[in-house]
CSV table of C-alpha atoms and ligand atoms in Angstrom, one decimal:
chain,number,residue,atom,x,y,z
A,28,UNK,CA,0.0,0.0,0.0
A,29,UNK,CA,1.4,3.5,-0.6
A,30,UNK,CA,-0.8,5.3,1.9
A,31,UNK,CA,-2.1,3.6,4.8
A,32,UNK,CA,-4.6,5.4,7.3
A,33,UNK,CA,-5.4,3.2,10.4
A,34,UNK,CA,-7.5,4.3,13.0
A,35,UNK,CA,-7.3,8.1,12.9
A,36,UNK,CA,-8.9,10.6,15.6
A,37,UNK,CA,-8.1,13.9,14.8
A,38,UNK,CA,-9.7,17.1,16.7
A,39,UNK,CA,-10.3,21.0,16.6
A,40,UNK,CA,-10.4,21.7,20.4
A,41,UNK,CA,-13.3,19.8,21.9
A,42,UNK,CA,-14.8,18.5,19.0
A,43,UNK,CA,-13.8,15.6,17.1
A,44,UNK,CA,-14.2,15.8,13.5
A,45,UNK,CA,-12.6,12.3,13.0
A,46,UNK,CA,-13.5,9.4,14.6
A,47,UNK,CA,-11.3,6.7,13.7
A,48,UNK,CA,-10.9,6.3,10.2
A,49,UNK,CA,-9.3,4.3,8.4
A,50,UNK,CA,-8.4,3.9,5.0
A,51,UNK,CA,-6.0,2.9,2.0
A,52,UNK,CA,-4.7,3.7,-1.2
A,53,UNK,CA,-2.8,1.8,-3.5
A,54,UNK,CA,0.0,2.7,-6.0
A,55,UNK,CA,-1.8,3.5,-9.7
A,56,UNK,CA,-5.4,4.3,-7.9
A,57,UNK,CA,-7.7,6.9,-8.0
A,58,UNK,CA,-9.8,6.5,-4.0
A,59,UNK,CA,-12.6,8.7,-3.2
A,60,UNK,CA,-14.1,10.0,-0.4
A,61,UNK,CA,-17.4,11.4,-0.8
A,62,UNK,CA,-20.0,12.7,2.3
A,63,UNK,CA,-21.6,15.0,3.4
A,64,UNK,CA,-20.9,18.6,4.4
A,65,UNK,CA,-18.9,18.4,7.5
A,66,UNK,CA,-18.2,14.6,7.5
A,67,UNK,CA,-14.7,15.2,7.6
A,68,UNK,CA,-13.6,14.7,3.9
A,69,UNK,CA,-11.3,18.2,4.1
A,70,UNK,CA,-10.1,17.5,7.8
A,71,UNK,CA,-8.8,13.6,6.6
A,72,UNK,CA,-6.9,15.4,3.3
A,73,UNK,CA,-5.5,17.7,6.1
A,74,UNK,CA,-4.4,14.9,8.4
A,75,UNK,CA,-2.2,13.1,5.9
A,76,UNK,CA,-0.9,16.2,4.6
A,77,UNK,CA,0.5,17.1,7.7
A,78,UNK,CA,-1.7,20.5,8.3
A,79,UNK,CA,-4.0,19.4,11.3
A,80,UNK,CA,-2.3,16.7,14.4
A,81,UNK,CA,-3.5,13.5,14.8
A,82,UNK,CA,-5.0,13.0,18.4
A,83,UNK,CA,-4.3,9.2,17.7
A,84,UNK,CA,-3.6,6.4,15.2
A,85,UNK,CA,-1.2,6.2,12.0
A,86,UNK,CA,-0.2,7.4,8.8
A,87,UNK,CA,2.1,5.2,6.8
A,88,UNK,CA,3.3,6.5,3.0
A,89,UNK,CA,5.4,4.4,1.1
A,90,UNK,CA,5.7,1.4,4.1
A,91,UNK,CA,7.0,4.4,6.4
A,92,UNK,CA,5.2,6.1,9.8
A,93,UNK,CA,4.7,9.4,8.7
A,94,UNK,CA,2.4,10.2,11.5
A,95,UNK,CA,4.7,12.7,13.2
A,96,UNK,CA,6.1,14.0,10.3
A,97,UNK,CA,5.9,17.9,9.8
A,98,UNK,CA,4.2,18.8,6.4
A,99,UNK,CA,6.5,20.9,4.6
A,100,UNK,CA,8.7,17.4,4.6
A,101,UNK,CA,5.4,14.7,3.7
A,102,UNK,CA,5.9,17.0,0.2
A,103,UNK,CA,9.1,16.0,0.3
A,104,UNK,CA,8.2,12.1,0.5
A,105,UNK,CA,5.8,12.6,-2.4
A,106,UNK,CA,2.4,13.7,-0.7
A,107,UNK,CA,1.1,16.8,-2.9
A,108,UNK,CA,-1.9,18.5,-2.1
A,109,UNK,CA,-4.2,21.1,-4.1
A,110,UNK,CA,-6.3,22.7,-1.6
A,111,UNK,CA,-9.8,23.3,-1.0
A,112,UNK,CA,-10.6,27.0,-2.5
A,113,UNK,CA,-7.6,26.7,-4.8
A,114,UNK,CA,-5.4,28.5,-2.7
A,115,UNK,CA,-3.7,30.3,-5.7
A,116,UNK,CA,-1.0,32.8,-4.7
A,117,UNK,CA,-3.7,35.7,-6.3
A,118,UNK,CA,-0.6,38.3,-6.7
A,119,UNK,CA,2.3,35.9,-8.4
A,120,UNK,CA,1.8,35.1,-12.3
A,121,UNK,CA,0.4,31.8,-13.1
A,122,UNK,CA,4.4,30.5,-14.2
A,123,UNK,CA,5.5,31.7,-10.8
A,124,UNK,CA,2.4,30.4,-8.9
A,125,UNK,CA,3.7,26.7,-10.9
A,126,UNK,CA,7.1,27.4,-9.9
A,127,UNK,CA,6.5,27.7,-6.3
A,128,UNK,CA,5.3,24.3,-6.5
A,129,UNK,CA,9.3,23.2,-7.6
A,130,UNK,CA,10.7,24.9,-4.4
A,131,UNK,CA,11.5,21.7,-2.4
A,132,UNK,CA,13.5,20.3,-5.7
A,133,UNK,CA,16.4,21.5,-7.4
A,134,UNK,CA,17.6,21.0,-10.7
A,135,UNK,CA,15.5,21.6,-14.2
A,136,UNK,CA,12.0,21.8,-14.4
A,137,UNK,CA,11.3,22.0,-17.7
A,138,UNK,CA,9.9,18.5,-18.6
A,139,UNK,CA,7.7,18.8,-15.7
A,140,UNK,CA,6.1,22.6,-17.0
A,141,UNK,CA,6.3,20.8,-20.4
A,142,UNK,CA,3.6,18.0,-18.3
A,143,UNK,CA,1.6,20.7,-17.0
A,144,UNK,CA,1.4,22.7,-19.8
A,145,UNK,CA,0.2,19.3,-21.8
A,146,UNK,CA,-2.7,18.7,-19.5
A,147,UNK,CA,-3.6,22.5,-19.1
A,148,UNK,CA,-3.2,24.3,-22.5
A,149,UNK,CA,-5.1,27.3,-21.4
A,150,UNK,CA,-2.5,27.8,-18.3
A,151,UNK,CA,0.4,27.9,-21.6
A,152,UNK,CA,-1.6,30.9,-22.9
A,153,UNK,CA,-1.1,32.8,-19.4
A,154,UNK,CA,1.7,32.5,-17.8
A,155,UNK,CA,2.2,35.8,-17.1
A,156,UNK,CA,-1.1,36.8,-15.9
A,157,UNK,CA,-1.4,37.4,-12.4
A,158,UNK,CA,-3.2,33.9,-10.8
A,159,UNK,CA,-5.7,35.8,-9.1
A,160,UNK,CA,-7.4,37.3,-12.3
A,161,UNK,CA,-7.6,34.1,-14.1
A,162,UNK,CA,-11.4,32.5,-14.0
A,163,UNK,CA,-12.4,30.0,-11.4
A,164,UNK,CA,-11.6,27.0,-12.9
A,165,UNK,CA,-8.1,28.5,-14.3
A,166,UNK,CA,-7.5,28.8,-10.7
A,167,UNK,CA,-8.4,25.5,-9.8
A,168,UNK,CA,-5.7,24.2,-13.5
A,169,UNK,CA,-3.2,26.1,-11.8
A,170,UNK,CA,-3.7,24.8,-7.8
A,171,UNK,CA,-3.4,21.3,-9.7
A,172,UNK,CA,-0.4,22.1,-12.0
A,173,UNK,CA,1.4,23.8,-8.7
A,174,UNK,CA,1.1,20.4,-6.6
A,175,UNK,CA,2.1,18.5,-9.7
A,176,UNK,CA,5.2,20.7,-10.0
A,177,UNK,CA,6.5,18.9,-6.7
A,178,UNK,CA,6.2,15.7,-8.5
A,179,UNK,CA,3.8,13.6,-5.7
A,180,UNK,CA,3.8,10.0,-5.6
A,181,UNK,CA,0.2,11.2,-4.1
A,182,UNK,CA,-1.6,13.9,-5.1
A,183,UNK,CA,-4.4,15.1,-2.6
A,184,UNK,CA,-7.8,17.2,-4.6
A,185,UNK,CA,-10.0,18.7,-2.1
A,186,UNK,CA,-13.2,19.6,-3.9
A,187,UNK,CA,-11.6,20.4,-7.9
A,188,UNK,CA,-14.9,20.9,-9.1
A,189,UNK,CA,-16.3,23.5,-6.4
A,190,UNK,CA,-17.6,26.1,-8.2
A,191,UNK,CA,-17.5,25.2,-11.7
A,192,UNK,CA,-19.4,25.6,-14.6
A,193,UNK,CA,-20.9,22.1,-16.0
A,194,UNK,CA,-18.8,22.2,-19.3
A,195,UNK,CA,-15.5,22.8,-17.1
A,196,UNK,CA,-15.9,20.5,-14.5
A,197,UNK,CA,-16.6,17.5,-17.4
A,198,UNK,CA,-13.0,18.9,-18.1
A,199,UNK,CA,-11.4,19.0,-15.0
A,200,UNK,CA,-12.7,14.9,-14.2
A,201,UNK,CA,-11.0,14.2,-16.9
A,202,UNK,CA,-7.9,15.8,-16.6
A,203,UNK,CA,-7.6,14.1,-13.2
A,204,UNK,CA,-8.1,11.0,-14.6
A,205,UNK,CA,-5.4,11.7,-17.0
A,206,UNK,CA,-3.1,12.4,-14.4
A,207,UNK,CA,-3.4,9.3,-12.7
A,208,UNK,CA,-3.2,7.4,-16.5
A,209,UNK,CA,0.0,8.8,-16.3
A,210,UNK,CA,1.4,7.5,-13.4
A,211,UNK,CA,-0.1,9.8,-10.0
A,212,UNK,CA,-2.2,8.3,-7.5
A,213,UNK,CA,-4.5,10.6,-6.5
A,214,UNK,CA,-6.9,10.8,-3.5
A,215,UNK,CA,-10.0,12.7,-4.5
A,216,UNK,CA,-12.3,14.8,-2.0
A,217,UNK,CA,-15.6,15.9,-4.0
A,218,UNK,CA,-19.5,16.5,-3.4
A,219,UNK,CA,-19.6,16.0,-7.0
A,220,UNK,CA,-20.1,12.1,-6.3
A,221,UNK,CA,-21.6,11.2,-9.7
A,222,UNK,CA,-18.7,12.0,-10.9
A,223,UNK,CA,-16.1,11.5,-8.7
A,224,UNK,CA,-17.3,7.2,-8.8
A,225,UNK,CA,-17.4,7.3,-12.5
A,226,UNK,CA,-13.2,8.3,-12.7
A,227,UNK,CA,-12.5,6.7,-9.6
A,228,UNK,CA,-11.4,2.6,-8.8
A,229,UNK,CA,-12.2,2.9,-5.3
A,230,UNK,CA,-14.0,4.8,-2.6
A,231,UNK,CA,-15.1,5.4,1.3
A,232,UNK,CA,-18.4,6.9,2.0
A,233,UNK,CA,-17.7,9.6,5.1
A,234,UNK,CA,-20.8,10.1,7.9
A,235,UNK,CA,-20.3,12.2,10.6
A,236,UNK,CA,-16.4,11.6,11.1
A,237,UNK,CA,-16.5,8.0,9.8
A,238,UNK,CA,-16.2,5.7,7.3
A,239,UNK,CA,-19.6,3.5,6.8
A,240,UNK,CA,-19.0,2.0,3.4
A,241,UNK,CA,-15.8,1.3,1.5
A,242,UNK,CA,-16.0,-0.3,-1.9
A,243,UNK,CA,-15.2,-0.1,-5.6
A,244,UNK,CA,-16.4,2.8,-7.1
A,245,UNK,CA,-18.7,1.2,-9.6
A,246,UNK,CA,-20.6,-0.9,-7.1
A,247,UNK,CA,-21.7,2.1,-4.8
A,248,UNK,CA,-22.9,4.2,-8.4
A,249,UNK,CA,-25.6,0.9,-8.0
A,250,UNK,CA,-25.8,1.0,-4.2
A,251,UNK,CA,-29.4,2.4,-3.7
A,252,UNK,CA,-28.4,4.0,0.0
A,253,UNK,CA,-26.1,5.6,-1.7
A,254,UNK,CA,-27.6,6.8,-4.8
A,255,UNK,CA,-30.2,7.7,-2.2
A,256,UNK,CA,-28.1,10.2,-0.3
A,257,UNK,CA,-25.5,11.2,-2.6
A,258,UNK,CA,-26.4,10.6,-6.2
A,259,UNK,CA,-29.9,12.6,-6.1
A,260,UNK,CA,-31.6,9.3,-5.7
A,261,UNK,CA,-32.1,8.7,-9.6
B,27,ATP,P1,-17.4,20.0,3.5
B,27,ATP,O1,-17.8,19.1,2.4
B,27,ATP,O2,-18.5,20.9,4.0
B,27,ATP,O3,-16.1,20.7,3.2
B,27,ATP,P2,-16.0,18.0,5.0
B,27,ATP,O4,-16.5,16.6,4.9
B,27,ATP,O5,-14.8,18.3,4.3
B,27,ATP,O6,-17.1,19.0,4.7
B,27,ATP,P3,-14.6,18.9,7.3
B,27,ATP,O7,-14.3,20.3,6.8
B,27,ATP,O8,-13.4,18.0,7.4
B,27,ATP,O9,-15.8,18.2,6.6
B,27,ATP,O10,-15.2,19.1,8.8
B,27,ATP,C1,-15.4,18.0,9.7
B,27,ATP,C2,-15.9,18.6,11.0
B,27,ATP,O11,-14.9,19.4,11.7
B,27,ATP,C3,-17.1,19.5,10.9
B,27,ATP,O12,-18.0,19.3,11.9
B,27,ATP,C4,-16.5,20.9,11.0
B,27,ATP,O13,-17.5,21.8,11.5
B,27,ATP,C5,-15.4,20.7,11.9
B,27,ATP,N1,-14.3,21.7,11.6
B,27,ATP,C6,-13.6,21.7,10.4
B,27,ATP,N2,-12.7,22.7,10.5
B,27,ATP,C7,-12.8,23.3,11.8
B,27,ATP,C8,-12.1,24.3,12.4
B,27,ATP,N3,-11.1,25.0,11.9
B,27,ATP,N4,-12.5,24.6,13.7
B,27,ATP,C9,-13.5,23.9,14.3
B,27,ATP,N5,-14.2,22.9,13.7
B,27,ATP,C10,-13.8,22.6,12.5
């Protein structure tokens, strides 16, 4: 297993937004979680990046305990995360914004603009504009092409479709699953569970700061409970 989540409680002050969960991915896979609002989807992304403390249980990446491990050096182990809201630094152009994603590694990064550039055309056209005046989704291309830059054995999407229009997100599904065709695992937060099942190989289903189903994506697309609560029960 490359990431390996056993039994996590994680808090913010009294409350406890996770209450033991525990889950795996695999090298090659795409994993979902989908839930509800507050279910603790963001707060687990979080955890194994290294931004919020566990209270207790494990994190192993790559057949390692990472559970203690600062963030700025899980990047460095090849755990990339796009965050929820994009997250783009509004002020830097978008090349600089996609450079900043290179600063743990030295040496040339042309190949790996040459990647991002491939999957995101559009971001090719602008380097120079400044991040934060690009559209939504262009925001959301370059969050993704900036965790890509650090080259993730892992790469961690919280929400990638929030706030999309219908054509783009379509577009941004596919990218993803593009990404992991060429050789990223990804673990993929997203309301959008439609979707998110019909690009992923596996998921977890989140209630209230735990897990209550894990299975392969295509079986819970024809699991009634869940087309019930998440799928608009058609
Ligand atoms: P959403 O889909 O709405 O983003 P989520 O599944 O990602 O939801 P989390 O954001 O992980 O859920 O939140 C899990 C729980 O932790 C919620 O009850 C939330 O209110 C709580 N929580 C999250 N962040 C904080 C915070 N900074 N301070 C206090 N409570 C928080």
């Amino acid at each position: 297993m490359l990431l390996e989540i056993r039994d996590i409680h994680v808090h913010y002050g009294k409350i406890e937004a996770l209450k033991g969960i525990s889950l795996d991915v695999d090298e090659g896979e795409i994993v979902t979680l989908i839930g509800a609002n507050g279910a603790g989807k963001t707060t687990t992304l979080k955890t194994i990046s290294g931004l919020r403390p566990l209270t207790s249980g494990s994190i192993a990446f790559d057949g390692k305990d990472i559970s203690r491990l600062p963030g700025h050096k899980r990047v460095l182990v090849g755990i990339g995360q796009s965050p929820e809201g994009r997250g783009c630094f509004p002020g830097m152009t978008v090349m600089e914004n996609l450079l900043m994603g290179a600063y743990t590694r030295s040496g040339d990064f042309s190949k790996d603009l040459a990647e991002v550039f491939d999957l995101f055309p559009r971001l090719a056209e602008r380097k120079t504009q400044a991040a934060g005046t690009m559209s939504g989704g262009e925001q959301q291309m370059v969050a993704i092409g900036r965790a890509l830059m650090s080259k993730p054995k892992v790469l961690l999407l919280d929400e990638p479709s929030m706030g999309l229009a219908p054509m783009l997100v379509a577009q941004i599904f596919s990218i993803i699953k593009e990404i992991n065709n060429r050789g990223t695992t990804v673990l993929l937060v997203e309301q959008n569970a439609q979707q998110a099942l019909q690009i992923a190989h596996r998921a977890y289903v989140l209630e209230t700061g735990k897990v209550v189903k894990a299975a392969p994506a295509a079986d819970l697309l024809d699991d009634p409970q869940v087309r019930e609560a998440y799928l608009g029960g058609s």
